[in-house]
Every structure is written in structure tokens, then in C-alpha cells.
């Protein structure tokens, strides 16, 4: 780019004219004046000020040039980096700041190394009792997240059509004014439920709830049903007290894993995976995995079996049958602590023989029986584990009930090394939020769809995957929609339906998106607000700990937020003030005052004399010294608890004021389980009744747990739920034709579903997702490794039969199957997958979310400016070194393996909720494939 | 130094100051009506006509809203944009060595950047241009007592070499990415000015 020849005089004239132009304003913040042209009094004064400044900073005045070595931020190998490595000064004078990772929901403790206002390294926090100083690859890549060059830095307002991608910067003031005006109008319309807040991963529950309750809407949507609804509903059916089993794998002797890829994808990821390995290598535990795919967990197991998809529950029932038949069950536990007799159980399990299980799963009956007896022999130090692999099915609720039943049969429930849980799913209750507004009382079909009976009775799990369809069907409307850390077009089933609804201003009138990056959801927003990363904001946080006792950790800003990014803690109070109408009264304190108040009950450490927030900021974490939550049902009730209580002579259940508090056990009053029968409820009358919309107030009172009857609007939506653990197979799986396969999804250890493909360290490791096929299957379809196929996916006949209101899409004239979509992808063949399965990972196929996520490269610059040092200007990664860019333009003939950004599997996935819990079935989709012949 | 040569030096410095002020304003924020007026009428417009006539013409045709959209698309995003930060072009992320290296220059000169440019973001091209404006304003050509010979110019040279000789690729790509002739002209003006400054400060010769 040659410089244009211009004469000096012309430049001088422009410069001199501009020098005095007041319309230019000033860039910097200080008061200044243009040079007068004469170095007189004003200039001398100004220089004198400078000399004072230099003295004050004790710097050498008039130092010029290189100010010494600057600390490097993650310099990757390159000529400069290599020369300076290792850098002995890199961590000199760093400040170590505690925090908690949030690149997934495991929230591992971290320590940030901050130097000169910059975060230069993240490592695990050794004081985190749950993660114990371990981090996964994503945790380390938090630096990419914080300093990503394509982060959102300013509020943006849409100027073109929605979805057109045309924006302009606006100030926070303008943004908040516009949002407040819209929300005020919704509030004053008398239909506050038409403001929906839709969150992805969130770890700031208190402030979100505070804002929404103060506003008066209960329409808080989540992705829980896309994640763990069935497992939670199954656990709640047995326990009521907790929806989350915390398998005591570190102390176990036997782990029976039904489809969980715990080494890569579990919500308890690092803390759980490290304990599994401790259990195996320190305690000699055996790990047996059933998974349709040889995941990294399956590959690290002692034994791996690939069952037919969705048959985990059948295998578990087959095992239960084998154990009971062999008399290897725990009679004492079953008699004392479950609400079925052994005879009843035997009778119930009778049809579920290992041979029957083999007939549906393909796993040999002999192996099912052998493993069942090995499992029983290890009792009570044995546990099942499961997660999305078994629960993200149309029959997921029943799969997980059948799996958890095994623990009751062998008596490992609540035992050391067994199948445990705790009531502390988050922060230790010792910390109390400053006073909260009363809960909102609205109802919305989006938040509480009446067709899915267990979605909201114990916990508000909701049925996230149906919301866009319901909006399209006109079952609800949204005047205002606020999304937060959400990437629904990528992570929700039926991408094109999601996009269609998000784009339609008659269905969603106003959309504000809060995010760190411009993603596929932000693309359909009207206003985008730049969110502070988890490294730049405050929270108290914790999750269900595998130590089976509660704890508290802190997240605090390690560095100032970049640009104008802000956290909701900072701008919700301002927004509430602008909306007015009393909302503002719930946002009185500054963020730090609020945090101090919230953490004030953290006890004083006698060694340091520090307590509350001060202690957390110094130590990062505080863990309660309670005993682990083993066999909590044996705890004897105190005299205090027993005073004025009554004992039911038939059941032995102890109540006080009509509320269950315990049960009599061999003459002793113990607390038992927090269920209506105070037993581990193998038979659940509650689910049977609640499915039928019967009044369950009495059962709820007996449990003593906060649960609710279904809303009056559920009347007419009765669903049959079996009181006993049973199993069914979706009809389309029963009649799977020879040319049909079942598509399942999976996740890699270096990614979460929708929020890490923008991080270059991780994207370089995994950036694409060809479909996995067994070589036998490939050969039957005339395919070879590397070939391209067209995949066509179909809606579930089972879902349509159970929930006809979900039926949509075109039916094929010949087969009658309803098509979801077709997509072209390449295949990789490998033995490690069931022959009737085709698998694709999620996380890939971004159409937004930075150039890294889309593997878009920038051409290297050929020239440099005079005076520059081109050897120092090596761009390590951002755009110019992206070796995996795919220049083929989707042409199979030109595509090279391991290039590109992959394909969004959710184009193909239909909306398919479990009819009981509402969990999305990500692993059941029937597809056909055909070879794409390159032109 | 003769009066005439001192006056010439002062003028050169003032002219450089004015151009840094104009360019930093153009890079830091979207134009407002006052800026567009300035570029169309009066001394600045007249002088600009000789150096960047397309900028004057574009200022007369464009609306603030259109320019705000183009500014956003080229440099703010939210997608497919070119963040005008030195660290991004050198190290692929915000907050690299270039940002840290700005800190001592800020401290030594007492310059306070616009609020949104915190520690990790000081290496924005607009801030760097603005720092030069500030420096020229501070010293106004005079030699402070006790300072090494030619101190203000030496600092300018050091700063320019470190923080204003990087943006060639950014400028080349911004020019081709701009939708409006206004921003194509802004980029060309910046490129031409930086090349002249490089020569004025004797860096081009050093390099050449
Ligand atoms: S498992 Fe990894 S991504 Fe998740 S919180 Fe822990 S370190 Fe972060």
C-alpha cells in the first residue's frame, strides 16, 4: 500500500488547523490545551508537573525506550518465546487471587496469577475441598476466554433487521434506558410473565432470582431438561431430599457405570474423575462401563460393553433380577429401609431376566449376571453411576430408576464407598443472602408445561426444549426476552426452528442478550450487553461436594473487566432503579457490601482471626467440619425434635404438626429418608398419584420436603407413571429397520456444549466432528473411512404418540416418518461404536461465536510499516495460524480430514422430551444415511 | 537556534499534534455531527481538501448513524471485525506485552486514557495516537532541565517505534473491510500520516 505523494505544506496546514480545533475533543480524561507554539509559562508549568509525577512514582525521570522485560501472557512457541523460555521472572511479584472456574458447571477452585493488572496464569486452588487443586484443560484456557480479541466490549444495538447482523455501539445509559422502558411496560401491562429470563449456565442464582422476583415474573427458563432432568427426577423419586447422587467412588470397590463419560463430560467432572481414579488405583475398585460408544471413560474401564441405545434400564433390571435370584441382595436393608418386601420385589423383577435384558440390549446374559454378582459381592462399597448416557433418552426416567434400584438391592445406599448424596447442592446454608423479595406468583406454559408431570414438582427443572415450539404454536407470547450465557440455536434441538422463532418479532417482541461473546443467540437480539467473565466478577459459589459436606468458595474480580463489560450484579440494580415501581428497594447495597453481608457467617479462622468475606478472600474456600453424609437415615432424633410428635402405629412414621420428621426403627426414633414413607421409596405412590393429577398434599407433608402439587392448569394432562422401577423401549427402536441407525451425541473433554469452541487452545485440539460409524455398518452401506454421507433424521413416533401436541414437520409419503432435517458430514470408521449407532459430538458447527469457533483465518500481512520490527510481530494464533481452516467450501472432494469447524448436530435432533420428566432425548434419534458421491 | 527555525519546529510539532488529535478522535469514537461539520467547513475542511479530499467529500455525504454502523462493523464487531489493538495483531489476544508496555509511557507523561481503556486495553491504536498528542502537548518542544539531549523527541521516537509502527496489517485490512468511503479515507489518512511521522522521526532511515 504505497503512501500517496503529498507535499509537506498541505500536511502542515491540516495539522495546524486540527491542532486548534475544539470539536475534536480530547481523547484522554485530563484537561489539556493545544500547544501554543511557544514554550512559555504554560509549557514550563506542565513540565514541572511531569517532574513532580516522576518524583512521586520514584521513577527515573527521562528514562527512554525499553522499560525492561514485560511479563509475557501465554506466549506460544515462536522465535521470541523460545529465546525467553523459561522466564525466571515471570511469576515474580505476582498477586495470587482466588476464584472459581466457570467454563463448566463443576466450578473448580482456581488461583489467578495477576501481574501488572494482567492475569498471566490460572491454576487449581488447593483449598477447594471438592476439586482439590485439579483443573481440566478448559480451566487453563480461561486466559483465552478473558483476553479473546473478539470479546464483546460495548453495549450494541441492532440497526438492521433482526438476524441481519448490523449493529452500532450505544452507551450503557442508552441501553439501560431502553431496556427499562420496555420492561416497565411489560410490568405495567399486568402480564409480567411475558418477560422471560432464559439462562444457560448460571452461577449467580441469588442476583437473578432477586431481579426476577422483584420484577414479578416466574418465567425463568433454563437448560436443565437438556441436561439432567431424568436423573434428578429418578433420584428424587427415591430420596426426595436430593436430586443428585454423589457416588462415593474414592472409597468404593466396584463402579457400575451406565453410559456416563465421567472422564470427559460429567457435571462433577474433575472432582469426580479424580476420585474415580483414586478409587481404582488406591482402593482397587473395578470399573465396568456400558456405553454405545468407546468413550475415554469406557476406554479406561476394566470392562466395556456396547449395548443397544437406551437399554441401560433393561440391563439394570436384569442385574437386579440376577442378584435377587441368587439371594445376594441385602435383606436387612431392603426390609428396614425400603417400602417393598423382598417377595414383592422378587415378583416385580421376575420378567426381567438377564436373558430378557440380553434380548433388548445385546449384552450377553452371562455377562449381565456375572457383573451383577460381582457388584453385589463388593457391597456395601459399590455404586452405580450414570448421567446423560442413560438419562437423555425418551425412557430416561425409567432407565435411571432401574439403575439406582441396584444400590438398594445390594444395600450400598448412603454407605461409605456406596451410592451417596447430600442435601447440600450448593452453598453451605450457613451463608444467607441479604433479604430477598417475595417469590413471584405468575404462571407460564413455557416455565411449567402441564404435559410433563415431574418437571416441576420437587425442583423447577422445566422443559427447556419445548419453549420455541410452544411460542411458534401460539401457546405463549413474549413481550420481552432476556437471554444470559445461552446459546440455544447451537445447543437446543431443531436449530432451524429455534432460529425461526428467535428471528420473529411477532413471537419475541424484544430480546436482550447478555453474553461475553457474540454467539448464535446474540445474533437474534435487539440489544447485546457485554458481560464480565467469571474472572472479572463476584460470586459465592459451591456445588454438591464429593466430600459429602458443604462448603463455600468465592469468585472475585481478578482483573478489571475489559472494555465496558459488566456483570449483572453491577447493572441489575441500575436497571431496577430505572424500571422503578418498588423494584429498586431490593438493590440497596454496593456489590462489595452485598458480598460482605452474604459471607458474614463464614466462621473465623482461629489461626488468622479472619472470618466472613475476608477469610474467603484470603483462603479461597471454607469447608464445614461436619461428618460426611453417610447413612443419614440412621440419625437418631433428639428429644427436642420428638417433643409433641406422634407415631403412626402402622407405618412407624413420626410426625409433628402433620409434617414427617422420622420413623421408628427397632424401637429407636431415627430420621429415616425424607420421603413420605421415610423409606427409600422403591414403590412411589407419589409419582403414580401426581402423574394422575391427584392431590398429594398429605404425602408431601409426610416427607417434610418442599414440594408441590401440580398447578391447576395441569388438569386434563394426566400421565401414567409406574410406581415401580420398570422399563419400556421407544416404539421406533423396537421396529428399527435395516437401513435405519440411531444417532447419539457426545462431548469431548476439552469442550463444553456451546461455550468453548472460541478458545484457541481448545479448538486446536478438537474443532470438528465427523460422524462415527462401525466398520461393519460402513461396509453394509458401501462406505469407507473419510467418505461423506447425507444424514436424514426423523421425529420420534413414541414422543408423538405420548405427546401428540408436539407433532410437527413433514411426513415422508412412503414411510410416514416425519423428517427433522438432512445434513452432510464425513465419517470416521472405528470399532468402538455399536453397529446400529451413528455418533457425532456436540460443541461444533458454530455460525457465530468468533472466527476461532468458525475456523476462519486471516491472510498473513505481507508488508510492514517503515520503522517496525517485523520479526517481533508474529501472530501466534488468533487468525493467521489456524492450520485447521477448511478451504473446501463444503466440497467433499476437496475436504481434508481434521479441518474445519464441524457441524451442528442439533440441526438433526428433534424436540423429544421424556414424557415423565421432560428431559430432552439426545441419544434416540432415528436416522437414515446415504453416501454422497463427490461431483 | 534562529527564531525562524524555532518557529518552523514549533509549527511542525503543532501540526503533528493536530494530526494526532484528529486521528485519535477518529479511531476512538464514532463521529458526531460536530466532527462532520469540522471536516466539511472551515480551516480543517479546507486543509483536509488537499490531503484527503475523499474524507471531506465522505463527511458531506455520510450520516452519523451510517458511520457508527461502519465503525462498529470494522473495529468493534460483533463479528468478523478487526480489533485495533496492538496485542491482538502481535499476540492474538488482548492484554499482551504491548498493553503492558504502554503503562510506563502513561505513567511518565501523566496521560489518562479514556475510561473504557483499562490496563489490558491501553494498546488501542486510538489511545496510542492520543498519547502522542498528549506528549507533544506536554513538552511543546522545550528541553526540560536536566533531561538528556533531545529528550522529548527521543521519547517520541521510542514510543513510535514500539507502539505506532505495528498497524500496517490492520490498516490494509480495515481499508478493504470498510463499507463507507469515509472510513476508507480515515484509514488512508492514518497510513499516510504514520509513514510521514516515521520519516520525520528518522525511523524510516534507520530501517532503510
Ligand atoms: S471441570 Fe474444567 S471447565 Fe469445569 S470448572 Fe473444572 S476446570 Fe473449569
mmCIF file of N, CA and C in Angstrom, chain A residues 467-511:
data_model
loop_
_atom_site.group_PDB
_atom_site.id
_atom_site.type_symbol
_atom_site.label_atom_id
_atom_site.label_comp_id
_atom_site.label_asym_id
_atom_site.label_seq_id
_atom_site.Cartn_x
_atom_site.Cartn_y
_atom_site.Cartn_z
ATOM 1 N N UNK A 467 -39.791 -24.791 24.497
ATOM 2 C CA UNK A 467 -40.273 -23.397 24.566
ATOM 3 C C UNK A 467 -40.434 -22.730 23.197
ATOM 4 N N UNK A 468 -39.492 -22.981 22.303
ATOM 5 C CA UNK A 468 -39.610 -22.294 20.998
ATOM 6 C C UNK A 468 -40.781 -22.870 20.198
ATOM 7 N N UNK A 469 -41.009 -24.170 20.342
ATOM 8 C CA UNK A 469 -42.151 -24.776 19.648
ATOM 9 C C UNK A 469 -43.460 -24.216 20.208
ATOM 10 N N UNK A 470 -43.530 -24.084 21.530
ATOM 11 C CA UNK A 470 -44.756 -23.547 22.136
ATOM 12 C C UNK A 470 -44.992 -22.105 21.693
ATOM 13 N N UNK A 471 -43.918 -21.342 21.568
ATOM 14 C CA UNK A 471 -44.094 -19.964 21.078
ATOM 15 C C UNK A 471 -44.611 -19.978 19.646
ATOM 16 N N UNK A 472 -44.058 -20.878 18.865
ATOM 17 C CA UNK A 472 -44.488 -20.989 17.468
ATOM 18 C C UNK A 472 -45.948 -21.427 17.384
ATOM 19 N N UNK A 473 -46.339 -22.287 18.299
ATOM 20 C CA UNK A 473 -47.723 -22.770 18.310
ATOM 21 C C UNK A 473 -48.697 -21.748 18.907
ATOM 22 N N UNK A 474 -48.153 -20.633 19.382
ATOM 23 C CA UNK A 474 -49.023 -19.599 19.940
ATOM 24 C C UNK A 474 -49.501 -19.912 21.340
ATOM 25 N N UNK A 475 -48.826 -20.830 22.030
ATOM 26 C CA UNK A 475 -49.275 -21.171 23.385
ATOM 27 C C UNK A 475 -48.799 -20.145 24.414
ATOM 28 N N UNK A 476 -47.888 -19.298 24.002
ATOM 29 C CA UNK A 476 -47.435 -18.221 24.888
ATOM 30 C C UNK A 476 -46.882 -17.124 23.992
ATOM 31 N N UNK A 477 -46.765 -15.932 24.539
ATOM 32 C CA UNK A 477 -46.066 -14.877 23.808
ATOM 33 C C UNK A 477 -45.103 -14.181 24.756
ATOM 34 N N UNK A 478 -44.108 -13.584 24.177
ATOM 35 C CA UNK A 478 -43.123 -12.883 24.993
ATOM 36 C C UNK A 478 -43.031 -11.433 24.557
ATOM 37 N N UNK A 479 -43.329 -10.554 25.500
ATOM 38 C CA UNK A 479 -43.111 -9.134 25.216
ATOM 39 C C UNK A 479 -41.638 -8.803 25.345
ATOM 40 N N UNK A 480 -40.987 -9.500 26.270
ATOM 41 C CA UNK A 480 -39.548 -9.246 26.457
ATOM 42 C C UNK A 480 -38.854 -10.548 26.826
ATOM 43 N N UNK A 481 -37.673 -10.714 26.286
ATOM 44 C CA UNK A 481 -36.920 -11.972 26.448
ATOM 45 C C UNK A 481 -35.493 -11.560 26.743
ATOM 46 N N UNK A 482 -34.983 -12.033 27.874
ATOM 47 C CA UNK A 482 -33.604 -11.692 28.221
ATOM 48 C C UNK A 482 -32.808 -12.990 28.290
ATOM 49 N N UNK A 483 -31.813 -13.118 27.446
ATOM 50 C CA UNK A 483 -31.003 -14.350 27.457
ATOM 51 C C UNK A 483 -29.678 -14.048 28.132
ATOM 52 N N UNK A 484 -29.133 -15.077 28.767
ATOM 53 C CA UNK A 484 -27.963 -14.875 29.625
ATOM 54 C C UNK A 484 -27.086 -16.116 29.508
ATOM 55 N N UNK A 485 -25.930 -15.949 28.920
ATOM 56 C CA UNK A 485 -24.973 -17.055 28.782
ATOM 57 C C UNK A 485 -25.635 -18.266 28.103
ATOM 58 N N UNK A 486 -26.389 -17.987 27.076
ATOM 59 C CA UNK A 486 -27.200 -19.026 26.446
ATOM 60 C C UNK A 486 -26.861 -19.105 24.964
ATOM 61 N N UNK A 487 -26.734 -20.317 24.455
ATOM 62 C CA UNK A 487 -26.525 -20.462 23.015
ATOM 63 C C UNK A 487 -27.542 -21.447 22.460
ATOM 64 N N UNK A 488 -28.816 -21.045 22.484
ATOM 65 C CA UNK A 488 -29.856 -22.010 22.147
ATOM 66 C C UNK A 488 -29.830 -22.492 20.693
ATOM 67 N N UNK A 489 -29.519 -21.682 19.680
ATOM 68 C CA UNK A 489 -29.512 -22.266 18.338
ATOM 69 C C UNK A 489 -28.490 -23.394 18.202
ATOM 70 N N UNK A 490 -27.435 -23.346 18.978
ATOM 71 C CA UNK A 490 -26.434 -24.405 18.882
ATOM 72 C C UNK A 490 -26.745 -25.576 19.810
ATOM 73 N N UNK A 491 -27.293 -25.288 20.982
ATOM 74 C CA UNK A 491 -27.415 -26.346 21.980
ATOM 75 C C UNK A 491 -28.831 -26.915 22.098
ATOM 76 N N UNK A 492 -29.782 -26.243 21.514
ATOM 77 C CA UNK A 492 -31.177 -26.714 21.562
ATOM 78 C C UNK A 492 -31.456 -27.631 20.371
ATOM 79 N N UNK A 493 -32.338 -28.601 20.507
ATOM 80 C CA UNK A 493 -32.690 -29.408 19.336
ATOM 81 C C UNK A 493 -33.412 -28.542 18.299
ATOM 82 N N UNK A 494 -33.379 -28.983 17.062
ATOM 83 C CA UNK A 494 -34.040 -28.303 15.947
ATOM 84 C C UNK A 494 -33.558 -26.863 15.788
ATOM 85 N N UNK A 495 -32.328 -26.785 15.374
ATOM 86 C CA UNK A 495 -31.688 -25.472 15.191
ATOM 87 C C UNK A 495 -32.543 -24.519 14.343
ATOM 88 N N UNK A 496 -33.109 -25.047 13.252
ATOM 89 C CA UNK A 496 -33.784 -24.106 12.350
ATOM 90 C C UNK A 496 -35.067 -23.571 12.984
ATOM 91 N N UNK A 497 -35.747 -24.389 13.780
ATOM 92 C CA UNK A 497 -36.949 -23.902 14.467
ATOM 93 C C UNK A 497 -36.564 -22.828 15.488
ATOM 94 N N UNK A 498 -35.482 -23.081 16.205
ATOM 95 C CA UNK A 498 -35.016 -22.105 17.201
ATOM 96 C C UNK A 498 -34.701 -20.780 16.511
ATOM 97 N N UNK A 499 -33.994 -20.863 15.392
ATOM 98 C CA UNK A 499 -33.627 -19.631 14.672
ATOM 99 C C UNK A 499 -34.873 -18.903 14.171
ATOM 100 N N UNK A 500 -35.812 -19.685 13.669
ATOM 101 C CA UNK A 500 -37.036 -19.082 13.127
ATOM 102 C C UNK A 500 -37.772 -18.278 14.209
ATOM 103 N N UNK A 501 -37.889 -18.870 15.384
ATOM 104 C CA UNK A 501 -38.638 -18.197 16.454
ATOM 105 C C UNK A 501 -37.864 -16.991 16.980
ATOM 106 N N UNK A 502 -36.547 -17.170 17.140
ATOM 107 C CA UNK A 502 -35.750 -16.050 17.659
ATOM 108 C C UNK A 502 -35.789 -14.855 16.705
ATOM 109 N N UNK A 503 -35.958 -15.139 15.443
ATOM 110 C CA UNK A 503 -35.932 -14.082 14.427
ATOM 111 C C UNK A 503 -37.283 -13.359 14.315
ATOM 112 N N UNK A 504 -38.328 -13.976 14.828
ATOM 113 C CA UNK A 504 -39.677 -13.488 14.569
ATOM 114 C C UNK A 504 -40.107 -12.474 15.641
ATOM 115 N N UNK A 505 -40.202 -11.228 15.249
ATOM 116 C CA UNK A 505 -40.522 -10.188 16.231
ATOM 117 C C UNK A 505 -41.969 -10.246 16.698
ATOM 118 N N UNK A 506 -42.800 -11.014 15.991
ATOM 119 C CA UNK A 506 -44.172 -11.131 16.490
ATOM 120 C C UNK A 506 -44.246 -12.169 17.609
ATOM 121 N N UNK A 507 -43.260 -13.056 17.687
ATOM 122 C CA UNK A 507 -43.254 -14.069 18.758
ATOM 123 C C UNK A 507 -42.426 -13.611 19.953
ATOM 124 N N UNK A 508 -41.326 -12.956 19.651
ATOM 125 C CA UNK A 508 -40.486 -12.388 20.717
ATOM 126 C C UNK A 508 -40.309 -10.922 20.362
ATOM 127 N N UNK A 509 -41.004 -10.071 21.115
ATOM 128 C CA UNK A 509 -41.046 -8.665 20.696
ATOM 129 C C UNK A 509 -39.727 -7.944 20.907
ATOM 130 N N UNK A 510 -39.054 -8.324 21.979
ATOM 131 C CA UNK A 510 -37.847 -7.569 22.350
ATOM 132 C C UNK A 510 -36.883 -8.554 22.991
ATOM 133 N N UNK A 511 -35.653 -8.563 22.515
ATOM 134 C CA UNK A 511 -34.703 -9.558 23.003
ATOM 135 C C UNK A 511 -33.398 -8.869 23.412
#
